[in-house]
Coordinates of C-alpha atoms and ligand atoms in Angstrom, one line a residue:
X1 CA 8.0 -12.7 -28.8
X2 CA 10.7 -13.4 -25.9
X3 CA 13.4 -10.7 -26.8
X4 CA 15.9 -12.0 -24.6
X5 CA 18.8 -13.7 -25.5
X6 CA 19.2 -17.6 -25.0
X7 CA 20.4 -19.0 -21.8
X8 CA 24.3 -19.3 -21.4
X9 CA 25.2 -17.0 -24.2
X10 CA 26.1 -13.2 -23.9
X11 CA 26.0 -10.3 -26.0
X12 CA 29.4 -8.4 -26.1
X13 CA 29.0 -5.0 -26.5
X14 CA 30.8 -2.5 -28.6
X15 CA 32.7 -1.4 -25.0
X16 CA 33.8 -5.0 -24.1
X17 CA 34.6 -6.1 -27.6
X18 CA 37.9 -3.8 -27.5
X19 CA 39.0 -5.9 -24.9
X20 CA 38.3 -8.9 -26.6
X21 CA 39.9 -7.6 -29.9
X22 CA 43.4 -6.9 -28.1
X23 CA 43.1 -10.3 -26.9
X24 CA 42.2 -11.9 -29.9
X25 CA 44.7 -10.3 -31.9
X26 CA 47.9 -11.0 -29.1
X27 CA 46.8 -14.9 -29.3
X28 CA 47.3 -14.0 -32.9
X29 CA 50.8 -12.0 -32.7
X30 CA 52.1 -14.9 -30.2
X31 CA 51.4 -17.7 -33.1
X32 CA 53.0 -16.3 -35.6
X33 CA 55.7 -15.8 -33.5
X34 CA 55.9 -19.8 -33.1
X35 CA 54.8 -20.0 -36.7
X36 CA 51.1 -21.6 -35.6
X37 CA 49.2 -20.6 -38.7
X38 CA 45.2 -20.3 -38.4
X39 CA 43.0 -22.8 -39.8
X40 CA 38.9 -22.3 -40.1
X41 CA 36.9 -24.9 -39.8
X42 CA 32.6 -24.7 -40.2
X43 CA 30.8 -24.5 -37.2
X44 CA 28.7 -27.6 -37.4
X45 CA 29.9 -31.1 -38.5
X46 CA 28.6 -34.7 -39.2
X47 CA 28.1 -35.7 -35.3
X48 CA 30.3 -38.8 -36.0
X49 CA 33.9 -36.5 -35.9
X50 CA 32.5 -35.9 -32.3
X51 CA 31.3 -39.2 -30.8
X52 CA 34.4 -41.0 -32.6
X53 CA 36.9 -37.9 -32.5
X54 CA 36.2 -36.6 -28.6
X55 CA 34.9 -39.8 -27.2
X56 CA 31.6 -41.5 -26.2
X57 CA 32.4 -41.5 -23.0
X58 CA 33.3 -37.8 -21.9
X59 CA 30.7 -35.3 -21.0
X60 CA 30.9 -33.8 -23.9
X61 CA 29.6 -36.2 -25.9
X62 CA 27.0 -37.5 -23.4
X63 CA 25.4 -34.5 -22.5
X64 CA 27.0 -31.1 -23.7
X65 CA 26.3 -31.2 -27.6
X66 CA 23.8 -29.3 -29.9
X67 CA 22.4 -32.0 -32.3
X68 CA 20.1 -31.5 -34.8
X69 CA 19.1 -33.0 -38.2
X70 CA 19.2 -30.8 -41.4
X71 CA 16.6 -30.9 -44.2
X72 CA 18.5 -33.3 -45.6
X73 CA 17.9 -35.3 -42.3
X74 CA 22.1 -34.9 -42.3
X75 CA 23.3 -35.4 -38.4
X76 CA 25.1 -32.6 -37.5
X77 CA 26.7 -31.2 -34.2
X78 CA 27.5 -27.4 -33.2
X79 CA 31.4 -27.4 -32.8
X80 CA 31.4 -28.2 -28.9
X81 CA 35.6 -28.4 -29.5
X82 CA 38.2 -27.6 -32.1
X83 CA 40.6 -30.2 -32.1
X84 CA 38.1 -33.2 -33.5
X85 CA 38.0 -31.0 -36.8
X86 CA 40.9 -29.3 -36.8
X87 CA 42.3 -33.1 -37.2
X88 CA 39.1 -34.3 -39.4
X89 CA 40.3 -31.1 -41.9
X90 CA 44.1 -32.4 -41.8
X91 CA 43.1 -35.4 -42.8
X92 CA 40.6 -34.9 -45.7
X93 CA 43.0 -31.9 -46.8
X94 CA 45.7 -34.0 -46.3
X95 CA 48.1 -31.5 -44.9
X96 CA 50.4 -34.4 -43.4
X97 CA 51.4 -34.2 -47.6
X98 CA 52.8 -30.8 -46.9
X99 CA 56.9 -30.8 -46.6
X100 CA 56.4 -28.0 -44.0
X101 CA 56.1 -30.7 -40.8
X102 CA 54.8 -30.6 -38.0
X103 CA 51.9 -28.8 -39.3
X104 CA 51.3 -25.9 -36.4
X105 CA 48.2 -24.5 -36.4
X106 CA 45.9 -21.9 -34.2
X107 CA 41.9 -21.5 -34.3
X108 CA 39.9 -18.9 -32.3
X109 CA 36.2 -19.4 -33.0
X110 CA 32.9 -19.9 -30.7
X111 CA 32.2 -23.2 -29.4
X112 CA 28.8 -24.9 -28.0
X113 CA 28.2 -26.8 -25.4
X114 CA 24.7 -27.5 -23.6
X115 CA 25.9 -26.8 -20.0
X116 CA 24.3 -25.4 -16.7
X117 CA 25.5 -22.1 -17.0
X118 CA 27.0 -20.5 -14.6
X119 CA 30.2 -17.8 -14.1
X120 CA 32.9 -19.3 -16.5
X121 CA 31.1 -21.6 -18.6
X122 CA 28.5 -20.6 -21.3
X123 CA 26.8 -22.3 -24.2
X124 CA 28.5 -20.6 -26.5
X125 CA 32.2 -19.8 -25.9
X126 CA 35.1 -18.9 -27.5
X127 CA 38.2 -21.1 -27.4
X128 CA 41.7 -20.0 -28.9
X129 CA 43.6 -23.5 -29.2
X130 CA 46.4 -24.9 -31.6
X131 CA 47.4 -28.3 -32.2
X132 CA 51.1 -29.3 -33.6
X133 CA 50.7 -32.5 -35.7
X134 CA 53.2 -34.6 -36.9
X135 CA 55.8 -35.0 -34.3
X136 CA 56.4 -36.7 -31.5
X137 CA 59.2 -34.6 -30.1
X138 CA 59.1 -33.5 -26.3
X139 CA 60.4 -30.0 -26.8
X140 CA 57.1 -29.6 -29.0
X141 CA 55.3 -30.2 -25.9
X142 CA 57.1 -27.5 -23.9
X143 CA 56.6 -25.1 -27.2
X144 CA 52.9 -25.9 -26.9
X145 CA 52.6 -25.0 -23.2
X146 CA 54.7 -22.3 -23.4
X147 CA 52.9 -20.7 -25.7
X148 CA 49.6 -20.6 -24.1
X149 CA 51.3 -19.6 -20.6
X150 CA 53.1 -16.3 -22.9
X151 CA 49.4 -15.0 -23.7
X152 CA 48.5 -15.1 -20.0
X153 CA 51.4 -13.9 -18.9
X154 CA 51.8 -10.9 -21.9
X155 CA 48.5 -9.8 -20.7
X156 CA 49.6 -9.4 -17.2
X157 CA 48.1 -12.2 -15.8
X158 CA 50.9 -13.5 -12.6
X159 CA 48.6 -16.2 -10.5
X160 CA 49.1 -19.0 -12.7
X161 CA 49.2 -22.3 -11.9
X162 CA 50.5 -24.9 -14.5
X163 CA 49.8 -28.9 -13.9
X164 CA 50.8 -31.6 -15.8
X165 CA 50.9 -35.5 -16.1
X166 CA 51.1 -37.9 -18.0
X167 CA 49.0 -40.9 -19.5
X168 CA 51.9 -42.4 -20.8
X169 CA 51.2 -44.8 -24.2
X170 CA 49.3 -47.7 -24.8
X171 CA 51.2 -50.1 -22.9
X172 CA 51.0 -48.1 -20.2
X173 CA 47.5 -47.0 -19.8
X174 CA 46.1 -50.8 -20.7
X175 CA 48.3 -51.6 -17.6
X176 CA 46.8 -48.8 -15.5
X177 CA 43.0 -49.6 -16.7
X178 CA 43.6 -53.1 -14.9
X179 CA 44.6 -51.2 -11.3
X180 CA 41.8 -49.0 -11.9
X181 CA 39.4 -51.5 -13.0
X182 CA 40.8 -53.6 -9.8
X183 CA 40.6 -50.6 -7.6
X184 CA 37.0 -49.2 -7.9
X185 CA 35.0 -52.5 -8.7
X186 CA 34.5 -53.3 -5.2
X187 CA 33.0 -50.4 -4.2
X188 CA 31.5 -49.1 -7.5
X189 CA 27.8 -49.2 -6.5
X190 CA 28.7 -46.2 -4.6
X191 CA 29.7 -44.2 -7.5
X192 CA 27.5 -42.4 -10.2
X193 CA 25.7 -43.9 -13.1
X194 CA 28.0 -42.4 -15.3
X195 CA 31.3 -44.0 -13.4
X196 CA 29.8 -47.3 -13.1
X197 CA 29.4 -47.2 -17.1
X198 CA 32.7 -45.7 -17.0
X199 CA 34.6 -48.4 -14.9
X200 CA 34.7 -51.3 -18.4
X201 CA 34.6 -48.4 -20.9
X202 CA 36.8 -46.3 -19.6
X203 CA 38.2 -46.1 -15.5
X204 CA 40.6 -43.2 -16.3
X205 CA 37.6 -40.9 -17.0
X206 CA 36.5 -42.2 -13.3
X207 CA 39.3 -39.5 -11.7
X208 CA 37.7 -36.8 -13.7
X209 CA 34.1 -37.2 -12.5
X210 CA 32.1 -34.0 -11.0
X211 CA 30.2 -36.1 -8.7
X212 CA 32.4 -38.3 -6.7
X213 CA 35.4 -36.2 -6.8
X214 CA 35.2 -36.5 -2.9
X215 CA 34.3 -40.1 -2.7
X216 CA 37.3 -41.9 -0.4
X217 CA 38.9 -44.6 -3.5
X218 CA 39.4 -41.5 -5.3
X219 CA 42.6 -40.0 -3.1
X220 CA 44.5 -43.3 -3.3
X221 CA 43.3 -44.5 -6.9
X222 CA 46.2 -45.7 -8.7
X223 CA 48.7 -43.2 -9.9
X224 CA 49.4 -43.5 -13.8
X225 CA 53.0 -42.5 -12.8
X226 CA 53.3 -46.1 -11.4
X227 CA 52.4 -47.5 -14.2
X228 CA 54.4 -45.7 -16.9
X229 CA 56.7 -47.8 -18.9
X230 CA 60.8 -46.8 -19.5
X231 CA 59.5 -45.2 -23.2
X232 CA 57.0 -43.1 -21.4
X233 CA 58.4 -42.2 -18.8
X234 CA 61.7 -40.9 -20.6
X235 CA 59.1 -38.5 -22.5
X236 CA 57.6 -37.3 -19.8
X237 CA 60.9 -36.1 -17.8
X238 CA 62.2 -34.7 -21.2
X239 CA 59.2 -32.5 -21.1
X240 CA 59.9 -31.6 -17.5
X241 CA 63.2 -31.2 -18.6
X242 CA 62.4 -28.8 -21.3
X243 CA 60.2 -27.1 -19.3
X244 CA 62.5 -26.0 -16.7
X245 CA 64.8 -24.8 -18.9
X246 CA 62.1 -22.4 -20.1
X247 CA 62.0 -21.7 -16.3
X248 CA 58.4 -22.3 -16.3
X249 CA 57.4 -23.4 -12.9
X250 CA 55.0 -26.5 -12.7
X251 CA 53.1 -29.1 -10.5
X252 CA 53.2 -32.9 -11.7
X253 CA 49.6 -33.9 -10.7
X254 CA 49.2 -37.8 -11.1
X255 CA 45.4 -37.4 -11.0
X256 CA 45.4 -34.8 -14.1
X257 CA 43.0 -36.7 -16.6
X258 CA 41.5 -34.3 -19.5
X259 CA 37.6 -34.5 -20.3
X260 CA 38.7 -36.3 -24.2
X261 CA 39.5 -39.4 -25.1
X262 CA 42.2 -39.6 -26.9
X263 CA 45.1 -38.0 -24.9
X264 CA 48.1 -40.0 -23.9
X265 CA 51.4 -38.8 -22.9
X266 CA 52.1 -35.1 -21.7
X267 CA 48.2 -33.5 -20.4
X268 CA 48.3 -30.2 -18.4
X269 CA 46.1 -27.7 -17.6
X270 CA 46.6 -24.1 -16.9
X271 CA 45.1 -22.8 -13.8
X272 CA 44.4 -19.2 -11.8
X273 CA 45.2 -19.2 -8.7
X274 CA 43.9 -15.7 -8.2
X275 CA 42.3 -14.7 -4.5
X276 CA 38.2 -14.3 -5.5
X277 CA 38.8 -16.1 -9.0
X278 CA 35.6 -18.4 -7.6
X279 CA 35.0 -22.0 -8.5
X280 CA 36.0 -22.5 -11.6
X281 CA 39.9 -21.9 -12.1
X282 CA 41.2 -24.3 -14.9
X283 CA 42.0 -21.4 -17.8
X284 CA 43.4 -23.6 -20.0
X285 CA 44.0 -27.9 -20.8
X286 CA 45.6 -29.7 -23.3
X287 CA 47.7 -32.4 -24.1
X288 CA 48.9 -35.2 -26.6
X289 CA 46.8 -37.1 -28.6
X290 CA 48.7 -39.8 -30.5
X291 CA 46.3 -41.9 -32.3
X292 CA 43.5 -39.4 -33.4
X293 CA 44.7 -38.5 -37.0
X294 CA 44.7 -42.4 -37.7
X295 CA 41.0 -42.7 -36.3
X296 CA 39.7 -40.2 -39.3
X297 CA 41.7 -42.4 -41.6
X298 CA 44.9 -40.5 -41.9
X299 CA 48.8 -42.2 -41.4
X300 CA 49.8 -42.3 -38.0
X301 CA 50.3 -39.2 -36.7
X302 CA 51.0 -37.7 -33.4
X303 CA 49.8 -34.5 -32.1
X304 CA 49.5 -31.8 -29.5
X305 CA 47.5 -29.5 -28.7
X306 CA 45.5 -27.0 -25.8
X307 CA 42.3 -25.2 -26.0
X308 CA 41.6 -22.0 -23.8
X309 CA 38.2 -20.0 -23.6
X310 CA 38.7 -16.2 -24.1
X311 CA 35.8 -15.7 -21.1
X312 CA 37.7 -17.3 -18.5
X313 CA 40.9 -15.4 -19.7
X314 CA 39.0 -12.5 -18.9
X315 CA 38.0 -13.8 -15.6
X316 CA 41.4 -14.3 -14.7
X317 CA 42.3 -10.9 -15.7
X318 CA 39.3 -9.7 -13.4
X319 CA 39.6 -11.6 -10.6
X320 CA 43.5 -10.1 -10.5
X321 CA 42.4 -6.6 -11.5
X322 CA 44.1 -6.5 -14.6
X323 CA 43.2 -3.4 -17.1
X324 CA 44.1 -3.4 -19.8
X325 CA 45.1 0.2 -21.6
X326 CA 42.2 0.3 -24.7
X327 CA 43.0 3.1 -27.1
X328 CA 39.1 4.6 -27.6
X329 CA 40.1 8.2 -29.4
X330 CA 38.6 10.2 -32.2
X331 CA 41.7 12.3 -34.5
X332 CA 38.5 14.7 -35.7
X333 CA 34.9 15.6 -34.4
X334 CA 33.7 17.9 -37.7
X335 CA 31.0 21.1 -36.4
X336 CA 29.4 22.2 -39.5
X337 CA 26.9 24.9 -39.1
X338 CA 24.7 25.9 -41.5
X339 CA 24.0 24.3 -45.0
X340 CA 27.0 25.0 -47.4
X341 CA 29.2 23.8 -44.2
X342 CA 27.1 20.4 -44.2
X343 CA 27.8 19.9 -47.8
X344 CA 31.6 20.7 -47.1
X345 CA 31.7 18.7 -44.3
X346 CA 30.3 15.5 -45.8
X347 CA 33.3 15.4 -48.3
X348 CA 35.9 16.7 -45.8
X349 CA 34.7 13.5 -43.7
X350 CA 34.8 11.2 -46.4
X351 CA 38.8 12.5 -47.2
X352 CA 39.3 11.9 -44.0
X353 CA 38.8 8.5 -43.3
X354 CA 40.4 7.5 -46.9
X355 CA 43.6 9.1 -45.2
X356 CA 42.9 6.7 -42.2
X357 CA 42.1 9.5 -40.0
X358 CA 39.5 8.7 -37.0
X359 CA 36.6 11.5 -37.6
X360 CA 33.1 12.2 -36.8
X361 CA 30.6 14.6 -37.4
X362 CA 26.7 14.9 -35.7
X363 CA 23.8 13.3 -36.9
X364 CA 21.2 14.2 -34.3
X365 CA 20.9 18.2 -34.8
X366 CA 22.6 19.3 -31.7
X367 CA 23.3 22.8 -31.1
X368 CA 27.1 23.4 -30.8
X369 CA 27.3 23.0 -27.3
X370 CA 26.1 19.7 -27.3
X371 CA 28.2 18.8 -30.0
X372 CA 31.3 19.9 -28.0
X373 CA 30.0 17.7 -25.6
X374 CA 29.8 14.8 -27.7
X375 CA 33.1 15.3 -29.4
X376 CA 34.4 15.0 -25.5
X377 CA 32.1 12.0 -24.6
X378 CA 34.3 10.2 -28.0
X379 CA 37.6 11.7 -26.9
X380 CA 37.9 13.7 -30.3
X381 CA 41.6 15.0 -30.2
X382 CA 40.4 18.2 -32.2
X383 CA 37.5 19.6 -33.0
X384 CA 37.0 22.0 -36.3
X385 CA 34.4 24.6 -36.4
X386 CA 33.0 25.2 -39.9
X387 CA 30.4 27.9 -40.5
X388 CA 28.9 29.8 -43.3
X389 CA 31.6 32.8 -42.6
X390 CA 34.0 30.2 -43.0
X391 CA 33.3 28.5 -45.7
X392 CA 33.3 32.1 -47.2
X393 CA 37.2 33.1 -46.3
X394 CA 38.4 29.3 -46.5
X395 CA 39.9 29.4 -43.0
X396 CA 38.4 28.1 -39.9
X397 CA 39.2 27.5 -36.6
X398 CA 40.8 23.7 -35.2
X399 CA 40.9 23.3 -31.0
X400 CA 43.2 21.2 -29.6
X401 CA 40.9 19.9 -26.9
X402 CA 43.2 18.5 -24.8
X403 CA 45.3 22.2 -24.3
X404 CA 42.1 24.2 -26.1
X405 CA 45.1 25.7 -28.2
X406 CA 43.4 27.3 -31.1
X407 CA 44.8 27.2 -35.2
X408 CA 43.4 28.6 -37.9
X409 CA 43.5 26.2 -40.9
X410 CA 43.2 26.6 -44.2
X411 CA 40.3 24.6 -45.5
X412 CA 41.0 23.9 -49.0
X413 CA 44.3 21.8 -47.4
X414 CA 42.8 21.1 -44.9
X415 CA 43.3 17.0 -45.2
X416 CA 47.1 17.2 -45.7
X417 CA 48.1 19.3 -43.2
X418 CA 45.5 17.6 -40.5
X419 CA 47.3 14.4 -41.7
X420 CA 50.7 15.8 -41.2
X421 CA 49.4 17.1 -38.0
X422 CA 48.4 13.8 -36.4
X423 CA 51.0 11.7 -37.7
X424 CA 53.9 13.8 -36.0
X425 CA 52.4 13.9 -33.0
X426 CA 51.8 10.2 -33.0
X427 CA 55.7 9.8 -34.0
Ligands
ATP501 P1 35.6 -28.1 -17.4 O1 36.2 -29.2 -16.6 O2 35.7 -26.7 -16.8 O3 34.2 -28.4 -17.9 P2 36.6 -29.0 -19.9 O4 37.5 -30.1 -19.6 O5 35.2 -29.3 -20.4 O6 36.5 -27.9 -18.7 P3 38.0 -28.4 -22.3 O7 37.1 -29.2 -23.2 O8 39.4 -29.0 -22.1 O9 37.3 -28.1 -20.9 O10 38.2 -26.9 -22.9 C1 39.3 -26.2 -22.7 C2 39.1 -24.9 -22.0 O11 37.9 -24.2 -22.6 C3 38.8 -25.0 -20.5 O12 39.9 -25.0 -19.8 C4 38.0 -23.7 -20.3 O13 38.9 -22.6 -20.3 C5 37.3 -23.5 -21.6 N1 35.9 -23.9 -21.4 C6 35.4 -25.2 -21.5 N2 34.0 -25.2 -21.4 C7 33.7 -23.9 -21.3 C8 32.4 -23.2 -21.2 N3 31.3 -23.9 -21.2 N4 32.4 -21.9 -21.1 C9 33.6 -21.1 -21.1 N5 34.8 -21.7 -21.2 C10 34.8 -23.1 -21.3
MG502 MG1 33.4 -29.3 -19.5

């Protein structure tokens, strides 16, 4: 038997999951704040929301997804993204029926991908996205982005980098795909096998390749801000325009082309720019997808949306030494010597907690001195000694450890007034 975990996936242990738990729950705080409510979707779906909701012709699709029939010889797909069925769910559930438009909505969940690991990307990851569907407004674009950059920049994080673009609409992009086309046919035996399919399918996803990033038609391939029509190109300075009033500083990048399908309009990605951050610095991309909710067979909807992964959040925080201030403390360590004690200390414990109060006790038949020990080791806030003596007046001795300040208590109250105790000091 291999016991060792599979490759590009990590355990997090009980010390690093407080960090992701404060996380977690300030991506949760901030949405509520913009009214994003959380939606759930299964980890695995029929492949087809995949191939037809990200795209054939992105990586994702082509290489990065964890396929595998059922019993039931069902095609299904590990979640490699959340927006597919985050849109596939608003459609079957129609929630474009809802009065309460645009539906906002958050998701934090682990995604797969079949990658090359390597620091920054996993197999499985977690992303924390939302997606606003139902509205075509610019200042839902500047909500959108300025959420994500408020939960970087709530946890501290100052090296940011925002970049955005835009694909502009149909009209637009069809115009665009003829320069492109135009542009890199000539030369197009020099590229990869994946751009050369690319160039007919899809040029755009050319400017996003890996392989030929460096390659010399890529530094003066048509910009998409050329080709924008008077429709898209009013959107796109209303979101600029929105965005400065938010005073949120940012870089328009003409070669900014997401990894899915489906975006037009408004993309942007949000980037570290941290000294030692190391290869990998987009933390976060997203953009407008207008045209997805119809391809599941909803009405025409528009939407918006990022996705960020928690691991390179933590990166970022790394790579700028950010710590972040976890509360790891125990109200009560419980020293009961000798049986009677034991028995008492079993219920006290169990009184305790009900009151919410943080308290532990020890399991492994330590001698007191050890157990002081250990009631350090989990920052116990008191510790109370409980012998046989003890248990025999009713009174028994509660140290303060960080002053070693010594109370005698009484034991038959002893729940009340440790509550009382704790709670004013906390006030
Ligand atoms: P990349 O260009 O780095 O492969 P992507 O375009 O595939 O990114 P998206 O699909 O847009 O990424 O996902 C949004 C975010 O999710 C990324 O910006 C990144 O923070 C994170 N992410 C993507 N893939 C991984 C991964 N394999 N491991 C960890 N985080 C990831
Ligand atoms: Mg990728």
């Amino acid at each position: 038997m291999k016991v060792q975990i599979p490759r590009g996936t990590q355990d997090i242990l009980p010390k690093q999951v407080k960090l992701w738990q404060i996380i977690e729950e300030k991506a949760r705080e901030i949405c509520q704040n913009y009214r994003y409510e959380e939606i759930r979707t299964p980890m695995f779906e029929h492949t087809e929301i995949f191939t037809r909701g990200v795209g054939d012709t992105t990586d994702i699709v082509q290489k990065e997804m964890y396929t595998f029939l059922d019993r039931g010889d069902r095609e299904l797909t590990l979640r490699p993204e959340g927006t597919a069925p985050v849109v596939r769910s608003f459609v079957e559930n129609k929630l474009f029926g809802d009065p309460n438009q645009p539906t906002k909505l958050y998701y934090l969940g682990p995604m797969f991908r079949y990658e090359r690991p390597q620091s920054g990307r996993y197999r499985q990851f977690v992303q924390f996205g939302v997606e606003a569907l139902g509205s075509k407004n610019p200042a839902i674009d500047a909500e959108v982005i300025a959420l994500a950059i408020e939960l970087y920049s709530q946890l501290g994080l100052k090296n940011l980098k925002l970049v955005i673009n835009s694909l502009g609409d149909k009209e637009s992009r069809m115009r665009h795909r003829e320069a492109l086309i135009n542009h890199f046919k000539p030369k197009i035996g020099e590229f990869c096998s994946d751009c050369q399919s690319r160039l007919e399918k899809n040029p755009l996803r050319i400017l996003d390749c890996k392989v030929d990033r460096d390659h010399e038609l890529m530094s003066n391939a048509p910009s998409i801000l050329n080709y924008l029509n008077d429709e898209s190109k009013q959107y796109f300075d209303k979101v600029c325009h929105y965005l400065d009033l938010l005073n949120i500083n940012y870089e328009v990048d003409a070669t900014l082309v997401r990894g899915l399908d489906y975006y037009n309009h408004t993309t942007f990605e949000i980037m570290s720019n941290a000294e030692g951050f190391g290869a990998i610095t987009t933390l976060c991309g997203g953009g407008r997808y207008n045209g997805l909710v119809e391809e599941f067979g909803g009405p025409e909807t528009p939407g918006i949306g990022f996705a960020l992964s928690i691991e390179r959040l933590i990166s970022a925080l790394e790579a700028e030494a950010i710590t972040i201030e976890q509360e790891d403390t125990l109200d009560l360590f419980v020293i009961a010597l000798g049986e009677v004690a034991e028995d008492f200390s079993v219920k006290l414990l169990y009184e305790l907690r009900k009151q919410q109060i943080r308290a532990d006790r020890d399991y492994m038949d330590r001698k007191i001195k050890a157990q002081l020990k250990a009631a350090n080791r989990y920052n116990a806030k008191y510790v109370v000694i409980i012998g046989d003596d003890e248990m025999n007046n009713g009174k028994a001795m509660l140290k303060e450890m960080a002053t070693g300040e010594q109370t005698e208590v009484n034991l038959d109250t002893f729940v009340a007034n440790f509550k009382q105790r704790v709670t004013s000091r906390e006030e």
